[in-house]
Amino acid sequence: MRVTKMHGLGNDYVYLLPDGEMDWPEIARRVSDRHFGVGSDGLILALPSTVADMKMRMFNADGSEAEMCGNGIRCVVKFAVEEGLVPPDRDVVTVETLAGIKTLRLFREGGVIVAARVDMGPPNFDPASLPANVEGPGPVIDLPLTVDGMDLKLTLVSVGNPHAIHYVDHDPDQFPLERIGPLVENHPLFPRRTNFQVVQVLDRGHVMHRVWERGSGITLASGTSATAVAAASRLRGFTGDRLVDSLPGGDLVLEWDGQGSVFMTGPATRVFDAEWYA
């Protein structure tokens, strides 16, 4: 099958325009394998929609289907425009996802889409929205959780998919994410698992963070994670309305004034097209 590899800040996925139904969880597991497949953080399908300009389905590397992907949605719109699923003259594109309809504004250089600003929707601090087994309404701040002898304090937020954020006062690279990440993801506190972020606040306009993505593990970037971090950081008074989030793969710009939608701006890069002998 014909596949396209794309990435947003190193958060890489394989993209398809399906011409029929297949076992997408199995395809996602196989195509994502970095030794025996193409190699990616997952699989994203560009599909027609009856309620938006297009539809996105996103599968993690373990085959689980996710509600949304902030880096993936920028890339899938670029892919859909370049493949003719969406008219080439569109500057604004709506995308149907499991987390609702998202709106993107496209940015071009020399006629080529290079970035997009995404309306990620409003954050939700009610733990029932994640869901999380926590009594009472949100927001949940500094929720104590101990895993493998490490004491964490979690801030919970949903941006269509679940996020648990732990703040540190040192470089997130020093945090044992490969050990702690899967334990938080699969903790009984989160019946549908969760994404896990480790964040250092540098100043009111700049944070650094690393992410353990539910179903994929450590990734170089995550747009929904950055959105959740921006919302949680402003809610807690750590940051202001505009934030640069430095991830291992590069920087995302987030805007949230405490009301309504969080807006995320970042790049979208097409890497290669190939025939994959599935």
Short mmCIF file of C-alpha atoms in Angstrom, two decimals:
data_model
loop_
_atom_site.label_atom_id
_atom_site.label_comp_id
_atom_site.label_asym_id
_atom_site.label_seq_id
_atom_site.Cartn_x
_atom_site.Cartn_y
_atom_site.Cartn_z
CA MET A 1 0.00 0.00 0.00
CA ARG A 2 1.07 3.56 -0.61
CA VAL A 3 2.09 5.30 2.61
CA THR A 4 3.34 8.76 3.52
CA LYS A 5 5.60 9.51 6.48
CA MET A 6 5.09 12.90 8.16
CA HIS A 7 6.04 14.49 11.45
CA GLY A 8 5.30 17.45 13.68
CA LEU A 9 8.40 18.20 15.74
CA GLY A 10 9.54 14.59 15.43
CA ASN A 11 6.18 13.17 16.54
CA ASP A 12 5.97 10.95 13.46
CA TYR A 13 3.08 9.05 11.92
CA VAL A 14 2.32 7.07 8.79
CA TYR A 15 -0.55 8.57 6.77
CA LEU A 16 -2.99 6.80 4.47
CA LEU A 17 -5.92 7.62 2.20
CA PRO A 18 -7.82 4.33 2.67
CA ASP A 19 -9.79 2.87 -0.22
CA GLY A 20 -11.50 0.27 1.97
CA GLU A 21 -11.80 -1.05 5.48
CA MET A 22 -8.97 -3.03 7.03
CA ASP A 23 -7.85 -4.19 10.46
CA TRP A 24 -6.43 -0.77 11.33
CA PRO A 25 -5.19 -1.65 14.84
CA GLU A 26 -3.13 -4.50 13.38
CA ILE A 27 -1.91 -2.33 10.49
CA ALA A 28 -0.91 0.37 13.01
CA ARG A 29 1.11 -2.09 15.08
CA ARG A 30 2.91 -3.45 12.03
CA VAL A 31 3.58 -0.19 10.20
CA SER A 32 4.79 1.53 13.39
CA ASP A 33 7.48 -1.06 14.10
CA ARG A 34 10.82 0.72 13.64
CA HIS A 35 12.63 -2.48 12.69
CA PHE A 36 10.11 -4.50 10.65
CA GLY A 37 7.71 -1.78 9.48
CA VAL A 38 8.00 1.82 8.32
CA GLY A 39 8.61 3.14 11.84
CA SER A 40 6.36 5.69 13.54
CA ASP A 41 4.47 6.70 16.66
CA GLY A 42 1.29 5.44 15.01
CA LEU A 43 -1.03 5.47 12.01
CA ILE A 44 -3.34 8.28 10.87
CA LEU A 45 -6.10 7.94 8.28
CA ALA A 46 -7.41 10.84 6.16
CA LEU A 47 -11.08 10.22 5.38
CA PRO A 48 -14.11 12.03 3.94
CA SER A 49 -16.58 13.49 6.42
CA THR A 50 -20.26 14.41 6.30
CA VAL A 51 -19.92 17.01 9.08
CA ALA A 52 -16.55 18.64 8.35
CA ASP A 53 -14.08 19.14 5.49
CA MET A 54 -12.44 15.81 6.37
CA LYS A 55 -12.16 13.18 9.09
CA MET A 56 -9.10 11.94 10.97
CA ARG A 57 -8.71 8.55 12.63
CA MET A 58 -5.59 8.04 14.70
CA PHE A 59 -4.10 4.79 16.01
CA ASN A 60 -1.22 4.57 18.46
CA ALA A 61 1.75 2.30 17.89
CA ASP A 62 0.12 -0.37 20.07
CA GLY A 63 -3.01 -0.35 17.88
CA SER A 64 -5.26 1.54 20.30
CA GLU A 65 -7.37 4.29 18.77
CA ALA A 66 -6.95 7.75 20.29
CA GLU A 67 -9.39 10.65 20.39
CA MET A 68 -7.03 13.32 19.06
CA CYS A 69 -3.45 14.11 18.12
CA GLY A 70 -2.31 17.73 18.03
CA ASN A 71 0.79 17.17 15.92
CA GLY A 72 -0.97 14.60 13.79
CA ILE A 73 -3.90 16.84 12.94
CA ARG A 74 -1.61 19.54 11.52
CA CYS A 75 0.08 16.95 9.34
CA VAL A 76 -3.09 15.18 8.24
CA VAL A 77 -4.57 18.44 6.94
CA LYS A 78 -1.40 19.18 4.97
CA PHE A 79 -1.56 15.61 3.65
CA ALA A 80 -5.27 15.89 2.74
CA VAL A 81 -4.74 19.16 0.86
CA GLU A 82 -1.72 17.83 -1.03
CA GLU A 83 -3.54 14.59 -1.90
CA GLY A 84 -6.70 16.35 -3.11
CA LEU A 85 -9.08 15.26 -0.34
CA VAL A 86 -9.43 18.95 0.61
CA PRO A 87 -9.43 21.74 -2.02
CA PRO A 88 -5.95 23.28 -2.42
CA ASP A 89 -7.10 26.89 -1.94
CA ARG A 90 -8.40 26.37 1.60
CA ASP A 91 -6.79 28.47 4.34
CA VAL A 92 -9.17 27.19 7.01
CA VAL A 93 -10.03 23.48 7.31
CA THR A 94 -12.36 21.66 9.70
CA VAL A 95 -11.56 18.12 10.82
CA GLU A 96 -13.87 15.56 12.40
CA THR A 97 -12.18 13.69 15.27
CA LEU A 98 -13.29 11.54 18.19
CA ALA A 99 -12.72 14.65 20.32
CA GLY A 100 -15.10 16.75 18.20
CA ILE A 101 -14.63 18.99 15.16
CA LYS A 102 -11.36 20.93 15.15
CA THR A 103 -10.61 24.02 13.05
CA LEU A 104 -7.16 24.74 11.60
CA ARG A 105 -5.72 27.83 9.92
CA LEU A 106 -2.97 26.95 7.45
CA PHE A 107 0.29 28.82 6.87
CA ARG A 108 2.17 28.54 3.56
CA GLU A 109 5.62 29.41 2.30
CA GLY A 110 6.07 29.43 -1.46
CA GLY A 111 2.66 27.85 -1.81
CA VAL A 112 3.57 24.91 0.44
CA ILE A 113 1.83 24.30 3.77
CA VAL A 114 4.49 24.47 6.48
CA ALA A 115 2.51 25.04 9.68
CA ALA A 116 -0.96 25.38 11.15
CA ARG A 117 -2.77 27.01 14.06
CA VAL A 118 -5.23 24.60 15.65
CA ASP A 119 -8.28 25.42 17.73
CA MET A 120 -7.82 22.61 20.27
CA GLY A 121 -11.09 23.36 22.05
CA PRO A 122 -11.55 24.21 25.72
CA PRO A 123 -9.69 22.20 28.38
CA ASN A 124 -11.73 20.23 30.90
CA PHE A 125 -10.55 19.93 34.49
CA ASP A 126 -13.34 17.64 35.67
CA PRO A 127 -11.70 14.27 36.48
CA ALA A 128 -14.79 12.46 35.19
CA SER A 129 -13.91 13.71 31.69
CA LEU A 130 -10.61 11.85 31.57
CA PRO A 131 -11.92 9.62 33.22
CA ALA A 132 -10.09 9.35 36.55
CA ASN A 133 -11.17 7.60 39.72
CA VAL A 134 -11.18 10.77 41.81
CA GLU A 135 -14.09 11.91 43.95
CA GLY A 136 -15.70 15.27 43.37
CA PRO A 137 -15.46 17.82 40.55
CA GLY A 138 -12.24 19.40 39.34
CA PRO A 139 -9.86 20.97 39.07
CA VAL A 140 -7.52 18.33 40.49
CA ILE A 141 -4.17 19.86 41.46
CA ASP A 142 -1.25 18.15 43.19
CA LEU A 143 -3.03 14.80 43.40
CA PRO A 144 -0.59 12.55 45.30
CA LEU A 145 0.40 9.32 43.58
CA THR A 146 3.31 7.02 44.42
CA VAL A 147 4.62 4.61 41.78
CA ASP A 148 7.73 2.47 42.14
CA GLY A 149 8.82 4.47 45.17
CA MET A 150 8.51 7.86 43.46
CA ASP A 151 6.11 10.46 44.86
CA LEU A 152 4.23 12.42 42.21
CA LYS A 153 1.80 15.34 42.41
CA LEU A 154 -0.51 15.30 39.41
CA THR A 155 -2.61 17.96 37.77
CA LEU A 156 -5.35 16.34 35.68
CA VAL A 157 -6.77 17.81 32.47
CA SER A 158 -8.64 16.52 29.44
CA VAL A 159 -8.29 18.11 26.00
CA GLY A 160 -10.33 15.37 24.34
CA ASN A 161 -7.86 12.80 25.63
CA PRO A 162 -6.53 12.40 29.19
CA HIS A 163 -3.40 13.98 30.67
CA ALA A 164 -1.68 13.77 34.04
CA ILE A 165 0.98 16.46 34.60
CA HIS A 166 3.80 16.41 37.15
CA TYR A 167 5.87 19.57 37.69
CA VAL A 168 9.57 19.40 38.55
CA ASP A 169 12.18 22.01 39.46
CA HIS A 170 14.90 20.49 37.29
CA ASP A 171 15.54 19.53 33.67
CA PRO A 172 12.88 16.97 32.66
CA ASP A 173 15.66 14.95 30.99
CA GLN A 174 16.75 13.95 34.48
CA PHE A 175 13.38 12.36 35.23
CA PRO A 176 13.18 8.54 34.73
CA LEU A 177 10.29 8.78 32.29
CA GLU A 178 10.94 5.39 30.70
CA ARG A 179 10.39 3.76 34.13
CA ILE A 180 7.63 5.92 35.61
CA GLY A 181 5.67 6.70 32.40
CA PRO A 182 4.16 3.25 31.80
CA LEU A 183 3.26 2.90 35.49
CA VAL A 184 1.28 6.15 35.46
CA GLU A 185 -0.30 5.37 32.08
CA ASN A 186 -1.64 2.04 33.30
CA HIS A 187 -2.41 2.97 36.92
CA PRO A 188 -5.89 1.92 38.17
CA LEU A 189 -6.58 5.60 38.83
CA PHE A 190 -7.08 5.95 35.04
CA PRO A 191 -9.57 3.35 33.69
CA ARG A 192 -8.84 4.37 30.07
CA ARG A 193 -5.13 4.93 30.74
CA THR A 194 -3.55 8.38 30.47
CA ASN A 195 -0.80 10.44 28.89
CA PHE A 196 1.86 11.56 31.38
CA GLN A 197 3.83 14.81 31.26
CA VAL A 198 6.87 15.98 33.23
CA VAL A 199 7.15 19.79 33.13
CA GLN A 200 9.68 22.39 34.19
CA VAL A 201 8.48 26.01 34.24
CA LEU A 202 11.31 28.27 33.07
CA ASP A 203 9.40 31.55 33.29
CA ARG A 204 5.86 32.85 32.73
CA GLY A 205 6.17 32.47 28.99
CA HIS A 206 8.28 29.34 28.63
CA VAL A 207 8.17 25.72 29.82
CA MET A 208 10.02 22.53 28.96
CA HIS A 209 8.34 19.16 29.03
CA ARG A 210 8.67 15.51 28.13
CA VAL A 211 5.80 13.16 27.48
CA TRP A 212 4.95 9.51 27.83
CA GLU A 213 2.17 9.01 25.29
CA ARG A 214 -0.58 6.55 26.02
CA GLY A 215 -0.16 3.65 23.61
CA SER A 216 3.12 4.88 22.10
CA GLY A 217 5.61 5.53 24.92
CA ILE A 218 8.16 8.33 24.86
CA THR A 219 7.70 10.62 21.86
CA LEU A 220 9.63 13.71 20.77
CA ALA A 221 6.53 15.91 20.94
CA SER A 222 2.79 15.85 21.55
CA GLY A 223 0.38 18.59 20.60
CA THR A 224 -2.40 17.51 22.96
CA SER A 225 0.16 17.23 25.76
CA ALA A 226 1.41 20.75 25.09
CA THR A 227 -2.20 21.96 25.09
CA ALA A 228 -2.86 20.29 28.43
CA VAL A 229 0.38 21.69 29.88
CA ALA A 230 -0.51 25.21 28.74
CA ALA A 231 -3.96 25.02 30.28
CA ALA A 232 -2.76 23.49 33.55
CA SER A 233 0.15 25.93 33.88
CA ARG A 234 -2.06 28.98 33.38
CA LEU A 235 -4.75 27.60 35.69
CA ARG A 236 -2.12 27.21 38.41
CA GLY A 237 -0.75 30.71 37.84
CA PHE A 238 2.65 29.52 36.63
CA THR A 239 2.33 31.08 33.17
CA GLY A 240 0.42 33.74 31.24
CA ASP A 241 -1.81 33.78 28.16
CA ARG A 242 0.95 32.92 25.67
CA LEU A 243 3.41 30.10 26.15
CA VAL A 244 6.34 28.56 24.30
CA ASP A 245 6.56 24.86 25.12
CA SER A 246 9.99 23.36 24.36
CA LEU A 247 9.76 19.64 23.71
CA PRO A 248 12.64 17.35 22.66
CA GLY A 249 11.53 17.73 19.03
CA GLY A 250 11.17 21.51 19.06
CA ASP A 251 8.88 24.35 20.15
CA LEU A 252 5.11 24.76 20.05
CA VAL A 253 3.30 28.04 20.70
CA LEU A 254 0.18 27.86 22.87
CA GLU A 255 -2.37 30.59 23.59
CA TRP A 256 -5.09 30.47 26.26
CA ASP A 257 -6.61 33.40 28.12
CA GLY A 258 -8.32 31.19 30.69
CA GLN A 259 -11.60 31.04 28.76
CA GLY A 260 -12.72 28.99 25.77
CA SER A 261 -10.32 27.26 23.40
CA VAL A 262 -6.59 26.71 23.60
CA PHE A 263 -4.83 27.56 20.32
CA MET A 264 -1.70 25.68 19.27
CA THR A 265 0.67 26.66 16.44
CA GLY A 266 3.37 24.39 15.07
CA PRO A 267 4.97 22.92 11.94
CA ALA A 268 3.92 20.07 9.67
CA THR A 269 6.55 18.24 7.62
CA ARG A 270 6.20 15.64 4.88
CA VAL A 271 9.16 13.26 4.99
CA PHE A 272 8.65 10.68 2.22
CA ASP A 273 6.19 8.62 0.18
CA ALA A 274 6.70 4.90 -0.31
CA GLU A 275 5.17 1.55 -1.15
CA TRP A 276 4.85 -0.61 1.96
CA TYR A 277 4.49 -4.31 1.27
CA ALA A 278 1.97 -5.12 3.96
#
